[in-house]
Structure formats: structure tokens, C-alpha cells
Amino acid sequence: MPKTLAEKVYDAHVVRSADGEPDLLYIDLHLVHEVTSPQAFDGLRAAGRTVRRPDLTMATEDHNVPTLDILSPIADPVSRAQIEALRKNTREFGIRLAPMGDRDQGIVHVIGPQLGLTQPGMTIVCGDSHTSTHGAFGALAFGIGTSEVEHVLATQTLPQYRPKQMAVTVDGELPPGVSAKDVILAVIARIGTGGGQGHVIEYRGSAIEKLSMEARMTICNMSIEAGAKAGLIAPDQTTFDFLQGRPHAPQGADWDAAVAYWTTLQTDEDAVFDREVHIDASLLTPYVTWGTNPGQGLPLTGSVPDPADFADEDERRDVEQALAYMGLTAGTPLREIKVDTVFVGSCTNGRIEDLRVAAELLRGKHIDPDTRMLVVPGSVGVKAQAEAEGLDRVFLDAGAEWRGAGCSMCLGMNPDQLKPGERSASTSNRNFQGRQGKGGRTHLVSPSVAAATALTGKLTAPADLTTVEV
Amino acid sequence: MDAFITHTGTAAPLRRSNVDTDQIIPAEYLKRITRSGFEDGLFKAWRTNEPDFVLNQPQCAGASILVAGPDFGTGSSREHACWALLDGGFRVVISSRFADIFRNNSTKSGLLTVLLPQPEVEALWAAVEAEPALPVTVDLQAQQVTYSPGGGQGVTVPFRTDEYTRWRLLEGLDDVGLTERNLPDIEAFEARRPSFLPKALPVI
């Protein structure tokens, strides 16, 4: 029977299947961070259990870590206690940890690919919804809760139900200045925050095939914002080239065997998807969100929507609530919205390519004097590479702040937060109320829109810069 | 995890869609390393900033059933959202659509999530808004929600839960113990994993 890519990966990991029960799925890689794991380790201890496969488990510190003065003890005692709990737990259970200051430390979804731990055809889980990022390599990767973290630690498996299959096909040529972030924001605006529920999304089509691994990760990362269980992309030469030579990539005969297997990881021609969505890449323009969920997005050329234009009463109420929270007036052109802070970073857009794009727009210029810009590399490795390329100087000379690696202002669990009423243009993934700090207002954008916005102080597309006095 | 068989309580009508887990429990509360005591963070921002917020209303004070708009529990995978609802006195959330990870987490923590068609949610909203003290029964054994608006004829709304999850919830069983019964299958699977798969151990 013809299968989709996701079905092939799923089937290859079924440990046990029985009528009336979920399948038991084997997990090839379990990534752990400080926020969703302490209660899981406590559960193991209470039951007298051990970690079944510490060799398939890796931990890092990312959500809580400060991005300034990273070698001093964390000032916030609650954050510090959580980091200390992770250190104690990984020591006790024999799990590798990349702590603050380590060359391998970083956002969990940045370091997996960077180390070559993320490979095609694997099952990967983490107590973090953006685990879908790893699907860019043709892996079946999804976020889990703390009870499931405990389950994977104890058994290296998870009970699972077979997900439904969705294809998002993006064909055509992306116009200049339009990026992977705009593609995924457009997909979410099209299908809604619940559009992918119960499904795994396979992104395919000529526009996807042309994307770099970094760009593919940006797209798969936000599958969760479309409600999907996971998102993935078939591995190809771009994938193999990215992986070859990385510390955990197979070598020698193992590499050849792996590539031979990875090459089979394609959706069969006659495979059937439960739902299909088509997007014409050539029609896309830079996207920005105006509301308080990631589906509330529009092309930057648009205006703040009018609640009166929504026929459905519940939807109208949601739009009214979103505009009230965001402090926006219906009909305002999005390009006239002034921001206080620009954030470049996160597991969505904190990789080297994202920093290069932002730096290129800033090179030799200075950001708007009333705007603060925070650039937070996704990992220590990304930071080192950016510094080797001189990108840190570009950001600093432009008046931006160059920080240490971590999740930072994506969710404000560390000191990097918006103040009440402050407005950001952010390359992160969630514009929920209060996400970046209590009362903060978030507009999700691509790295190039973020950089252009930093230059003008208003939401700006890179193409606008030629006509704007900077 | 506590077993869930049937529950009767009053319901709070939360007329919002896309209630994300950052609203249910903000990130600052996630720094804690305990599994309980999250009631102080439940819907913190709305409870603080919106006097009209439904859970600030005295008539919702003892509510144990939350009736929410579609796409409840979107966003972060934090199971703390389920713990906070349980700690805040809720045993059941009813919605026409749940985010997958939230729903999955709920089945691991003993919070019952009931999927009803949106018109049934609307009817329940109307009933409890008219009569906040209306007792609502959610019966997992019979898989039905029942209530009698105005003391009149009872309304019975059926719902479906997959049989395996229903059995686990009725028995209050946790998954790890069940999976450990299948250890020989796990060992056999491990014996046939390809050798090229990576190990997370440090590379010197």
C-alpha cells in the first residue's frame, strides 16, 4: 500500500500494535530542558524507575537562561532552582547535559540539528511544542507533556494513535524579500490555528525543495501554530549536505547505509492525504500578525481588520478582544504601526541564516533611535559562527544588543521581557497575550521584516526601505 | 492519577476561542519544580486585568466544569495547564475543539476533556448563563453530559472518548506501568534498530 513519508517513519517505529490499544512507538531521540522535566524525574524517583536509554537522551538549559552575564549565578532564585534541578537530575540519571557556558548549549531545537543528532527517519520528542522543528529533516518529531516525558524516560516509547495526513504544497518562486517565515504565517492564516489538529503536515512542492535547511526548520517549527501534531519535509541532497560531517552524523559505511535508507523516505506517488492545501509562492508577500493568535495575520501591505466585517458573532468578539489587547484601531495600515522593541531570535528564527539576513539589512546603518533591538542567537554554536563572520559587529554598530544564547524574549521566562503596553516586532512564534511579558503586544514577523522595522521604528518590509529615508 | 467516573458540578461559561496555554498558566509559573499548587496562576492575566472575566464572577466561584470556545489549549505543551485547572477546582473542560497536546496531557493527568459539537456548547453556555447554579453531570461511564434547565426536562448530550483512554481514566491507570508489561517487545525492537542511528553521548 502506498504510504506518505510520515506513515513510513511511523510504521518503522511501531514496537507493538494491538486491537483496541494505541500503538507503542519507539523514540530514537529524547531532548530534555529544565522547564518540563523536573516533575518527570520526580515521578521516576517516586516509582523507583531508571532512565531506560540515557544514551538516546540529551538535555540543555534554554528557557530560563539569562542572555547577559551568563557566567554569573542566575539572579532569579526560582529560575536558578529549576536549572539546579536539571543539573542534579541529569547527573543522577546519567544524562548528557549542555549547561550554560557549554559550547553545545542553546535552544533545544537549535542544538539537535547543529550537533547532527536530528536525522531523517527518526522519531524525536521533547517536552516542548516546537519539537516539530526537527521534521525539517524528514523526522517525525513532536512535542509532549511532562507525563509523557516521564514515560519516554522510563520506557523510550510512547503510546500513540496514528495521525491523519495533510499535504501543504507550495509551488512557484518566492519573490525577493519573502521568506520561509512568511510562507508559514500565510499557511496558518489560511488554515487557522486549529487547521492541522490531529494531522501531520508534509510540506512539499518546488518552493519547499529550494529552501535551505534553516528555512525548512522555520516552516516545520510553526506547524504547531497551525494546530498540527508535527510537520515534516522529505529529506534530499540539501538535507544530506547539511548533516555530513556534523559531530553525531554517521560516518564511513554507516553514512552510506544511512543515505541509502534516507533516500527511501519520500511519499509514494499514489499515497493519499486526508487533506491537501496548495499555496502559490509567487503570490506571497511579507506577512505580519495583527492579533493575539498566530492565525491572525495579514500581508504587511494590509490594514488592521474591522470587527464589523466578520459575520460570525464569536469571531467578531475574538477580533474585538484582540484589537483591544493590541491597542489597535480598525483600518490602520499595518505599515503605520510603531514598535518599541525588535526581537531577532528563538527556535523559529535564531539560526545563522536568520542572523545573516537581518545583519545584511543593518550593515552600515543605524536603527531608529526610539527602538530597542535585541539579537539573541539560538545557540552558543550559532553565536560563535556569527562572531566569526563579524555579524556581532554589524548588529552592535547599528545600535542593536548582541546577547548570549537562549529562548529569551520569545516567552520571557528570563529577564528579557516587554513592559506592559510595549509593542514588539518579533521573529518568534507566538503572539499570545502576555507571551513576551505582562501586557506586551507582539507582532510576528520574518528576520528581514524585523531588521527593516528596527531601521524605521514602524512595521516595514525590506522592499520599503528603498523608498524610506533611513 | 485519580480515576474519573462521573462528576456533577456547576459550570463556568468561557466565551472565548483560542484559549492558549499561556493564558491558562503564564510562563513565569513554569519555573516551579512541583506538580501541584498552580491555582494561583490559573488565568492569571484575565483574572487580574478584567473585572468582567467570567471566573471573577461570584456565581462561578465553585465551578468545576469549564465550558470554553473552540481551539482550547493551543500553544505550549506545558502540562502545567492541566495541573492548574485541576488545582483550581476543575475536573472537566468542554469545548468543540481542543489542541492535540493539551487534550493528550489531560488524559495523563485525570482532567476530563469532553468534545461536544459547537451548537451543544452554545446551548450549555445559554443554560448556565441563565442559571449559574445549574448542576451539570458529566458521566464518563455512560459518555454523556446531562443537565435540566429551569428544573424542567433534562437535556442529555452524548460524547465519545476512545475506548482505551476511557478505560484508563475510569481505572485511574498511568501509562508507564501499562507499557512496562510490554518490555519484551521493546527489547526485541531495540535489537533490530539500525546501527547508524545516533547516540547522544558526547563526541570526543
PDB file of N, CA, C and O in Angstrom, chain A residues 16 22 26 28 39 49 52-53 55 76 79 82 96 128 144-148 151 157 161 193 197-198 248 314 317-318 413 430 432-433 435 438, chain B residues 15 17-18 20 22-23 28 30-31 34-35 46 71 75-77 79 98 100 104-105 122 162 164 176 179-180 182 185 189-190 193 199-201 203:
ATOM      1  N   ARG A  16       4.772  -2.272  19.051  1.00  0.00           N
ATOM      2  CA  ARG A  16       3.679  -3.189  19.350  1.00  0.00           C
ATOM      3  C   ARG A  16       2.378  -2.567  18.883  1.00  0.00           C
ATOM      4  O   ARG A  16       2.165  -1.367  19.073  1.00  0.00           O
ATOM      5  N   PRO A  22      -3.674   1.945  21.768  1.00  0.00           N
ATOM      6  CA  PRO A  22      -2.790   2.760  20.931  1.00  0.00           C
ATOM      7  C   PRO A  22      -1.555   1.949  20.546  1.00  0.00           C
ATOM      8  O   PRO A  22      -1.213   0.982  21.233  1.00  0.00           O
ATOM      9  N   TYR A  26       8.480   3.550  19.252  1.00  0.00           N
ATOM     10  CA  TYR A  26       9.833   3.717  19.788  1.00  0.00           C
ATOM     11  C   TYR A  26      10.324   5.131  19.513  1.00  0.00           C
ATOM     12  O   TYR A  26      10.068   5.695  18.459  1.00  0.00           O
ATOM     13  N   ASP A  28      13.586   7.548  19.060  1.00  0.00           N
ATOM     14  CA  ASP A  28      15.024   7.494  18.770  1.00  0.00           C
ATOM     15  C   ASP A  28      15.822   8.553  19.530  1.00  0.00           C
ATOM     16  O   ASP A  28      17.010   8.360  19.782  1.00  0.00           O
ATOM     17  N   GLN A  39       9.315  17.490  37.169  1.00  0.00           N
ATOM     18  CA  GLN A  39       8.262  16.643  37.731  1.00  0.00           C
ATOM     19  C   GLN A  39       8.337  15.226  37.165  1.00  0.00           C
ATOM     20  O   GLN A  39       7.925  14.263  37.816  1.00  0.00           O
ATOM     21  N   ARG A  49      12.112   4.038  39.342  1.00  0.00           N
ATOM     22  CA  ARG A  49      12.476   3.680  37.964  1.00  0.00           C
ATOM     23  C   ARG A  49      13.779   4.375  37.548  1.00  0.00           C
ATOM     24  O   ARG A  49      14.187   5.365  38.145  1.00  0.00           O
ATOM     25  N   ARG A  52      15.637   4.520  30.815  1.00  0.00           N
ATOM     26  CA  ARG A  52      15.942   3.315  30.042  1.00  0.00           C
ATOM     27  C   ARG A  52      17.118   3.527  29.090  1.00  0.00           C
ATOM     28  O   ARG A  52      17.992   2.690  28.984  1.00  0.00           O
ATOM     29  N   ARG A  53      17.130   4.653  28.382  1.00  0.00           N
ATOM     30  CA  ARG A  53      18.191   4.872  27.391  1.00  0.00           C
ATOM     31  C   ARG A  53      18.811   6.262  27.548  1.00  0.00           C
ATOM     32  O   ARG A  53      18.547   7.161  26.735  1.00  0.00           O
ATOM     33  N   ASP A  55      21.545   7.061  26.721  1.00  0.00           N
ATOM     34  CA  ASP A  55      22.357   7.315  25.519  1.00  0.00           C
ATOM     35  C   ASP A  55      21.532   7.867  24.360  1.00  0.00           C
ATOM     36  O   ASP A  55      22.080   8.286  23.350  1.00  0.00           O
ATOM     37  N   ASP A  76      17.476  35.301  39.493  1.00  0.00           N
ATOM     38  CA  ASP A  76      16.137  34.878  39.917  1.00  0.00           C
ATOM     39  C   ASP A  76      16.246  33.524  40.638  1.00  0.00           C
ATOM     40  O   ASP A  76      16.612  32.520  40.030  1.00  0.00           O
ATOM     41  N   SER A  79      14.234  30.566  39.012  1.00  0.00           N
ATOM     42  CA  SER A  79      14.891  30.076  37.785  1.00  0.00           C
ATOM     43  C   SER A  79      16.138  29.274  38.137  1.00  0.00           C
ATOM     44  O   SER A  79      16.406  28.216  37.564  1.00  0.00           O
ATOM     45  N   GLN A  82      15.387  25.845  39.281  1.00  0.00           N
ATOM     46  CA  GLN A  82      14.971  24.942  38.206  1.00  0.00           C
ATOM     47  C   GLN A  82      16.175  24.443  37.409  1.00  0.00           C
ATOM     48  O   GLN A  82      16.258  23.263  37.051  1.00  0.00           O
ATOM     49  N   ARG A  96      23.473  13.210  29.382  1.00  0.00           N
ATOM     50  CA  ARG A  96      24.355  14.299  28.930  1.00  0.00           C
ATOM     51  C   ARG A  96      23.617  15.629  29.005  1.00  0.00           C
ATOM     52  O   ARG A  96      22.473  15.743  28.566  1.00  0.00           O
ATOM     53  N   ASP A 128       8.257  20.050  24.678  1.00  0.00           N
ATOM     54  CA  ASP A 128       8.214  21.390  24.113  1.00  0.00           C
ATOM     55  C   ASP A 128       7.507  21.314  22.773  1.00  0.00           C
ATOM     56  O   ASP A 128       7.869  20.500  21.920  1.00  0.00           O
ATOM     57  N   ILE A 144       5.583  16.940  23.634  1.00  0.00           N
ATOM     58  CA  ILE A 144       4.843  16.121  24.586  1.00  0.00           C
ATOM     59  C   ILE A 144       4.766  16.840  25.934  1.00  0.00           C
ATOM     60  O   ILE A 144       5.504  17.781  26.180  1.00  0.00           O
ATOM     61  N   GLY A 145       3.864  16.376  26.783  1.00  0.00           N
ATOM     62  CA  GLY A 145       3.740  16.945  28.119  1.00  0.00           C
ATOM     63  C   GLY A 145       4.633  16.209  29.104  1.00  0.00           C
ATOM     64  O   GLY A 145       5.312  15.236  28.756  1.00  0.00           O
ATOM     65  N   THR A 146       4.609  16.668  30.343  1.00  0.00           N
ATOM     66  CA  THR A 146       5.539  16.135  31.341  1.00  0.00           C
ATOM     67  C   THR A 146       5.274  14.657  31.671  1.00  0.00           C
ATOM     68  O   THR A 146       6.210  13.891  31.875  1.00  0.00           O
ATOM     69  N   SER A 147       4.002  14.245  31.695  1.00  0.00           N
ATOM     70  CA  SER A 147       3.724  12.818  31.949  1.00  0.00           C
ATOM     71  C   SER A 147       4.344  11.956  30.861  1.00  0.00           C
ATOM     72  O   SER A 147       4.862  10.864  31.131  1.00  0.00           O
ATOM     73  N   GLU A 148       4.297  12.456  29.636  1.00  0.00           N
ATOM     74  CA  GLU A 148       4.899  11.695  28.533  1.00  0.00           C
ATOM     75  C   GLU A 148       6.426  11.751  28.584  1.00  0.00           C
ATOM     76  O   GLU A 148       7.095  10.792  28.189  1.00  0.00           O
ATOM     77  N   HIS A 151       7.249   9.076  30.744  1.00  0.00           N
ATOM     78  CA  HIS A 151       7.033   7.801  30.061  1.00  0.00           C
ATOM     79  C   HIS A 151       8.192   7.461  29.135  1.00  0.00           C
ATOM     80  O   HIS A 151       8.658   6.313  29.087  1.00  0.00           O
ATOM     81  N   THR A 157       9.595   4.728  24.877  1.00  0.00           N
ATOM     82  CA  THR A 157       8.474   4.567  23.943  1.00  0.00           C
ATOM     83  C   THR A 157       7.346   5.511  24.337  1.00  0.00           C
ATOM     84  O   THR A 157       7.377   6.104  25.422  1.00  0.00           O
ATOM     85  N   TYR A 161      -1.599   7.235  18.754  1.00  0.00           N
ATOM     86  CA  TYR A 161      -2.576   6.902  17.738  1.00  0.00           C
ATOM     87  C   TYR A 161      -2.074   7.426  16.406  1.00  0.00           C
ATOM     88  O   TYR A 161      -1.461   8.496  16.340  1.00  0.00           O
ATOM     89  N   THR A 193      -5.583  28.288  13.410  1.00  0.00           N
ATOM     90  CA  THR A 193      -4.783  27.692  14.479  1.00  0.00           C
ATOM     91  C   THR A 193      -5.217  26.261  14.802  1.00  0.00           C
ATOM     92  O   THR A 193      -4.499  25.536  15.473  1.00  0.00           O
ATOM     93  N   GLN A 197      -5.200  20.184  13.357  1.00  0.00           N
ATOM     94  CA  GLN A 197      -5.448  19.293  14.507  1.00  0.00           C
ATOM     95  C   GLN A 197      -5.573  17.830  14.083  1.00  0.00           C
ATOM     96  O   GLN A 197      -6.271  17.510  13.128  1.00  0.00           O
ATOM     97  N   GLY A 198      -4.865  16.964  14.784  1.00  0.00           N
ATOM     98  CA  GLY A 198      -4.925  15.527  14.513  1.00  0.00           C
ATOM     99  C   GLY A 198      -4.103  15.096  13.313  1.00  0.00           C
ATOM    100  O   GLY A 198      -4.065  13.918  12.978  1.00  0.00           O
ATOM    101  N   HIS A 248      27.472  14.172  15.294  1.00  0.00           N
ATOM    102  CA  HIS A 248      26.734  12.919  15.508  1.00  0.00           C
ATOM    103  C   HIS A 248      26.221  12.292  14.212  1.00  0.00           C
ATOM    104  O   HIS A 248      25.474  11.312  14.261  1.00  0.00           O
ATOM    105  N   ASP A 314     -19.012  35.000  17.221  1.00  0.00           N
ATOM    106  CA  ASP A 314     -17.881  34.620  18.065  1.00  0.00           C
ATOM    107  C   ASP A 314     -16.570  35.165  17.502  1.00  0.00           C
ATOM    108  O   ASP A 314     -15.700  35.628  18.238  1.00  0.00           O
ATOM    109  N   ARG A 317     -16.292  38.868  18.160  1.00  0.00           N
ATOM    110  CA  ARG A 317     -15.904  39.101  19.555  1.00  0.00           C
ATOM    111  C   ARG A 317     -14.406  38.843  19.744  1.00  0.00           C
ATOM    112  O   ARG A 317     -13.708  39.615  20.406  1.00  0.00           O
ATOM    113  N   ASP A 318     -13.897  37.763  19.116  1.00  0.00           N
ATOM    114  CA  ASP A 318     -12.460  37.466  19.226  1.00  0.00           C
ATOM    115  C   ASP A 318     -11.618  38.593  18.631  1.00  0.00           C
ATOM    116  O   ASP A 318     -10.579  38.962  19.187  1.00  0.00           O
ATOM    117  N   MET A 413      10.773  33.983  30.005  1.00  0.00           N
ATOM    118  CA  MET A 413      10.988  33.296  31.294  1.00  0.00           C
ATOM    119  C   MET A 413      12.277  33.778  31.936  1.00  0.00           C
ATOM    120  O   MET A 413      12.566  33.454  33.081  1.00  0.00           O
ATOM    121  N   ARG A 430       4.907  33.028  18.733  1.00  0.00           N
ATOM    122  CA  ARG A 430       3.602  33.187  19.401  1.00  0.00           C
ATOM    123  C   ARG A 430       3.346  34.632  19.770  1.00  0.00           C
ATOM    124  O   ARG A 430       4.180  35.285  20.403  1.00  0.00           O
ATOM    125  N   PHE A 432       0.608  35.421  21.579  1.00  0.00           N
ATOM    126  CA  PHE A 432      -0.405  35.324  22.630  1.00  0.00           C
ATOM    127  C   PHE A 432      -0.307  36.523  23.586  1.00  0.00           C
ATOM    128  O   PHE A 432       0.767  37.085  23.773  1.00  0.00           O
ATOM    129  N   GLN A 433      -1.423  36.829  24.224  1.00  0.00           N
ATOM    130  CA  GLN A 433      -1.429  37.888  25.236  1.00  0.00           C
ATOM    131  C   GLN A 433      -0.363  37.596  26.301  1.00  0.00           C
ATOM    132  O   GLN A 433      -0.322  36.502  26.857  1.00  0.00           O
ATOM    133  N   ARG A 435       2.665  36.966  26.219  1.00  0.00           N
ATOM    134  CA  ARG A 435       3.694  35.966  25.930  1.00  0.00           C
ATOM    135  C   ARG A 435       5.105  36.510  26.164  1.00  0.00           C
ATOM    136  O   ARG A 435       5.971  35.834  26.702  1.00  0.00           O
ATOM    137  N   LYS A 438       4.171  40.627  30.662  1.00  0.00           N
ATOM    138  CA  LYS A 438       2.806  41.023  31.014  1.00  0.00           C
ATOM    139  C   LYS A 438       2.392  42.274  30.253  1.00  0.00           C
ATOM    140  O   LYS A 438       3.085  43.291  30.311  1.00  0.00           O
TER     141      LYS A 438
ATOM    142  N   ARG B  15     -16.645  32.236  27.163  1.00  0.00           N
ATOM    143  CA  ARG B  15     -16.956  32.511  25.754  1.00  0.00           C
ATOM    144  C   ARG B  15     -15.757  33.107  25.032  1.00  0.00           C
ATOM    145  O   ARG B  15     -15.729  34.279  24.680  1.00  0.00           O
ATOM    146  N   SER B  17     -12.561  31.817  22.126  1.00  0.00           N
ATOM    147  CA  SER B  17     -11.905  30.754  21.369  1.00  0.00           C
ATOM    148  C   SER B  17     -10.401  30.961  21.473  1.00  0.00           C
ATOM    149  O   SER B  17      -9.936  31.997  21.956  1.00  0.00           O
ATOM    150  N   ASN B  18      -9.650  29.955  21.015  1.00  0.00           N
ATOM    151  CA  ASN B  18      -8.180  30.053  21.035  1.00  0.00           C
ATOM    152  C   ASN B  18      -7.648  30.416  22.428  1.00  0.00           C
ATOM    153  O   ASN B  18      -6.781  31.281  22.554  1.00  0.00           O
ATOM    154  N   ASP B  20      -5.188  29.934  24.757  1.00  0.00           N
ATOM    155  CA  ASP B  20      -3.895  29.266  24.690  1.00  0.00           C
ATOM    156  C   ASP B  20      -3.388  28.954  26.097  1.00  0.00           C
ATOM    157  O   ASP B  20      -3.862  29.524  27.081  1.00  0.00           O
ATOM    158  N   ASP B  22      -0.678  29.745  27.462  1.00  0.00           N
ATOM    159  CA  ASP B  22      -0.060  30.893  28.143  1.00  0.00           C
ATOM    160  C   ASP B  22      -1.110  31.651  28.968  1.00  0.00           C
ATOM    161  O   ASP B  22      -0.768  32.282  29.968  1.00  0.00           O
ATOM    162  N   GLN B  23      -2.374  31.637  28.520  1.00  0.00           N
ATOM    163  CA  GLN B  23      -3.438  32.293  29.296  1.00  0.00           C
ATOM    164  C   GLN B  23      -3.830  31.413  30.482  1.00  0.00           C
ATOM    165  O   GLN B  23      -4.094  31.907  31.570  1.00  0.00           O
ATOM    166  N   GLU B  28       5.757  32.420  33.743  1.00  0.00           N
ATOM    167  CA  GLU B  28       6.512  32.658  34.979  1.00  0.00           C
ATOM    168  C   GLU B  28       6.230  31.588  36.041  1.00  0.00           C
ATOM    169  O   GLU B  28       7.079  31.319  36.888  1.00  0.00           O
ATOM    170  N   LEU B  30       5.906  28.494  35.402  1.00  0.00           N
ATOM    171  CA  LEU B  30       6.517  27.238  34.966  1.00  0.00           C
ATOM    172  C   LEU B  30       7.916  27.033  35.536  1.00  0.00           C
ATOM    173  O   LEU B  30       8.549  26.015  35.297  1.00  0.00           O
ATOM    174  N   LYS B  31       8.394  28.018  36.255  1.00  0.00           N
ATOM    175  CA  LYS B  31       9.726  27.872  36.851  1.00  0.00           C
ATOM    176  C   LYS B  31       9.691  26.957  38.063  1.00  0.00           C
ATOM    177  O   LYS B  31      10.727  26.525  38.538  1.00  0.00           O
ATOM    178  N   THR B  34       7.433  21.750  41.179  1.00  0.00           N
ATOM    179  CA  THR B  34       6.434  20.869  41.790  1.00  0.00           C
ATOM    180  C   THR B  34       5.331  20.551  40.789  1.00  0.00           C
ATOM    181  O   THR B  34       5.241  21.157  39.722  1.00  0.00           O
ATOM    182  N   ARG B  35       4.475  19.600  41.145  1.00  0.00           N
ATOM    183  CA  ARG B  35       3.410  19.189  40.241  1.00  0.00           C
ATOM    184  C   ARG B  35       2.045  19.700  40.702  1.00  0.00           C
ATOM    185  O   ARG B  35       1.022  19.403  40.091  1.00  0.00           O
ATOM    186  N   TRP B  46      -6.090  37.406  32.942  1.00  0.00           N
ATOM    187  CA  TRP B  46      -7.505  37.762  32.797  1.00  0.00           C
ATOM    188  C   TRP B  46      -8.146  38.015  34.161  1.00  0.00           C
ATOM    189  O   TRP B  46      -8.959  38.914  34.314  1.00  0.00           O
ATOM    190  N   ASP B  71     -10.882  25.494  19.971  1.00  0.00           N
ATOM    191  CA  ASP B  71      -9.415  25.544  20.000  1.00  0.00           C
ATOM    192  C   ASP B  71      -8.890  25.895  21.382  1.00  0.00           C
ATOM    193  O   ASP B  71      -8.024  26.749  21.545  1.00  0.00           O
ATOM    194  N   GLY B  75      -1.040  26.131  21.704  1.00  0.00           N
ATOM    195  CA  GLY B  75       0.254  26.680  22.099  1.00  0.00           C
ATOM    196  C   GLY B  75       1.144  25.673  22.803  1.00  0.00           C
ATOM    197  O   GLY B  75       1.181  24.496  22.452  1.00  0.00           O
ATOM    198  N   SER B  76       1.819  26.171  23.796  1.00  0.00           N
ATOM    199  CA  SER B  76       2.848  25.423  24.511  1.00  0.00           C
ATOM    200  C   SER B  76       2.346  24.080  25.028  1.00  0.00           C
ATOM    201  O   SER B  76       1.184  23.930  25.408  1.00  0.00           O
ATOM    202  N   SER B  77       3.283  23.116  25.119  1.00  0.00           N
ATOM    203  CA  SER B  77       2.939  21.757  25.550  1.00  0.00           C
ATOM    204  C   SER B  77       2.831  21.627  27.065  1.00  0.00           C
ATOM    205  O   SER B  77       2.613  20.541  27.570  1.00  0.00           O
ATOM    206  N   GLU B  79       2.139  20.814  30.526  1.00  0.00           N
ATOM    207  CA  GLU B  79       1.095  20.049  31.228  1.00  0.00           C
ATOM    208  C   GLU B  79       0.619  20.818  32.451  1.00  0.00           C
ATOM    209  O   GLU B  79      -0.441  20.535  33.017  1.00  0.00           O
ATOM    210  N   PHE B  98     -10.212  20.930  20.739  1.00  0.00           N
ATOM    211  CA  PHE B  98      -9.069  21.053  21.641  1.00  0.00           C
ATOM    212  C   PHE B  98      -7.771  20.937  20.841  1.00  0.00           C
ATOM    213  O   PHE B  98      -7.698  20.187  19.881  1.00  0.00           O
ATOM    214  N   ASP B 100      -4.247  19.362  20.230  1.00  0.00           N
ATOM    215  CA  ASP B 100      -3.885  17.956  20.438  1.00  0.00           C
ATOM    216  C   ASP B 100      -3.068  17.706  21.705  1.00  0.00           C
ATOM    217  O   ASP B 100      -3.355  16.786  22.457  1.00  0.00           O
ATOM    218  N   ASN B 104      -4.148  15.518  24.953  1.00  0.00           N
ATOM    219  CA  ASN B 104      -3.355  14.356  25.324  1.00  0.00           C
ATOM    220  C   ASN B 104      -2.887  14.467  26.774  1.00  0.00           C
ATOM    221  O   ASN B 104      -2.985  13.518  27.551  1.00  0.00           O
ATOM    222  N   ASN B 105      -2.381  15.653  27.140  1.00  0.00           N
ATOM    223  CA  ASN B 105      -1.930  15.863  28.520  1.00  0.00           C
ATOM    224  C   ASN B 105      -3.069  15.655  29.513  1.00  0.00           C
ATOM    225  O   ASN B 105      -2.869  15.121  30.603  1.00  0.00           O
ATOM    226  N   GLU B 122     -22.951  25.975  22.727  1.00  0.00           N
ATOM    227  CA  GLU B 122     -23.753  27.210  22.789  1.00  0.00           C
ATOM    228  C   GLU B 122     -24.977  27.012  23.698  1.00  0.00           C
ATOM    229  O   GLU B 122     -25.316  27.879  24.507  1.00  0.00           O
ATOM    230  N   ASP B 162     -12.173   7.724  23.117  1.00  0.00           N
ATOM    231  CA  ASP B 162     -11.709   6.426  22.611  1.00  0.00           C
ATOM    232  C   ASP B 162     -11.681   5.433  23.775  1.00  0.00           C
ATOM    233  O   ASP B 162     -11.427   5.803  24.923  1.00  0.00           O
ATOM    234  N   TYR B 164      -9.851   3.008  24.838  1.00  0.00           N
ATOM    235  CA  TYR B 164      -8.657   2.751  25.649  1.00  0.00           C
ATOM    236  C   TYR B 164      -8.456   3.860  26.677  1.00  0.00           C
ATOM    237  O   TYR B 164      -8.245   3.593  27.859  1.00  0.00           O
ATOM    238  N   VAL B 176       2.867   4.366  32.252  1.00  0.00           N
ATOM    239  CA  VAL B 176       4.193   3.740  32.339  1.00  0.00           C
ATOM    240  C   VAL B 176       4.069   2.280  32.776  1.00  0.00           C
ATOM    241  O   VAL B 176       4.670   1.383  32.179  1.00  0.00           O
ATOM    242  N   THR B 179       2.854   0.167  29.931  1.00  0.00           N
ATOM    243  CA  THR B 179       3.869  -0.065  28.900  1.00  0.00           C
ATOM    244  C   THR B 179       4.913  -1.064  29.373  1.00  0.00           C
ATOM    245  O   THR B 179       5.402  -1.883  28.592  1.00  0.00           O
ATOM    246  N   GLU B 180       5.233  -1.012  30.663  1.00  0.00           N
ATOM    247  CA  GLU B 180       6.268  -1.923  31.173  1.00  0.00           C
ATOM    248  C   GLU B 180       5.867  -3.403  31.017  1.00  0.00           C
ATOM    249  O   GLU B 180       6.738  -4.268  30.969  1.00  0.00           O
ATOM    250  N   ASN B 182       4.990  -4.579  28.380  1.00  0.00           N
ATOM    251  CA  ASN B 182       5.411  -4.942  27.022  1.00  0.00           C
ATOM    252  C   ASN B 182       6.918  -4.853  26.829  1.00  0.00           C
ATOM    253  O   ASN B 182       7.403  -4.676  25.714  1.00  0.00           O
ATOM    254  N   ASP B 185       8.691  -6.723  23.994  1.00  0.00           N
ATOM    255  CA  ASP B 185       8.527  -6.125  22.657  1.00  0.00           C
ATOM    256  C   ASP B 185       9.521  -4.976  22.463  1.00  0.00           C
ATOM    257  O   ASP B 185      10.054  -4.778  21.375  1.00  0.00           O
ATOM    258  N   PHE B 189      12.524  -4.817  19.718  1.00  0.00           N
ATOM    259  CA  PHE B 189      12.634  -3.698  18.769  1.00  0.00           C
ATOM    260  C   PHE B 189      14.035  -3.102  18.831  1.00  0.00           C
ATOM    261  O   PHE B 189      14.656  -2.817  17.798  1.00  0.00           O
ATOM    262  N   GLU B 190      14.541  -2.941  20.024  1.00  0.00           N
ATOM    263  CA  GLU B 190      15.878  -2.338  20.177  1.00  0.00           C
ATOM    264  C   GLU B 190      16.953  -3.196  19.511  1.00  0.00           C
ATOM    265  O   GLU B 190      17.917  -2.670  18.963  1.00  0.00           O
ATOM    266  N   ARG B 193      17.239  -2.230  15.740  1.00  0.00           N
ATOM    267  CA  ARG B 193      17.442  -0.848  15.274  1.00  0.00           C
ATOM    268  C   ARG B 193      18.732  -0.750  14.471  1.00  0.00           C
ATOM    269  O   ARG B 193      19.741  -1.342  14.861  1.00  0.00           O
ATOM    270  N   LYS B 199      23.774   8.232  18.801  1.00  0.00           N
ATOM    271  CA  LYS B 199      23.718   8.228  20.267  1.00  0.00           C
ATOM    272  C   LYS B 199      23.984   9.659  20.729  1.00  0.00           C
ATOM    273  O   LYS B 199      24.737  10.397  20.096  1.00  0.00           O
ATOM    274  N   ALA B 200      23.390  10.019  21.844  1.00  0.00           N
ATOM    275  CA  ALA B 200      23.523  11.395  22.326  1.00  0.00           C
ATOM    276  C   ALA B 200      24.781  11.598  23.168  1.00  0.00           C
ATOM    277  O   ALA B 200      25.042  12.686  23.650  1.00  0.00           O
ATOM    278  N   LEU B 201      25.555  10.538  23.334  1.00  0.00           N
ATOM    279  CA  LEU B 201      26.745  10.640  24.175  1.00  0.00           C
ATOM    280  C   LEU B 201      27.743  11.627  23.574  1.00  0.00           C
ATOM    281  O   LEU B 201      27.778  11.797  22.358  1.00  0.00           O
ATOM    282  N   VAL B 203      30.734  13.464  21.820  1.00  0.00           N
ATOM    283  CA  VAL B 203      31.718  13.051  20.825  1.00  0.00           C
ATOM    284  C   VAL B 203      33.043  13.704  21.199  1.00  0.00           C
ATOM    285  O   VAL B 203      33.117  14.919  21.321  1.00  0.00           O
TER     286      VAL B 203
END
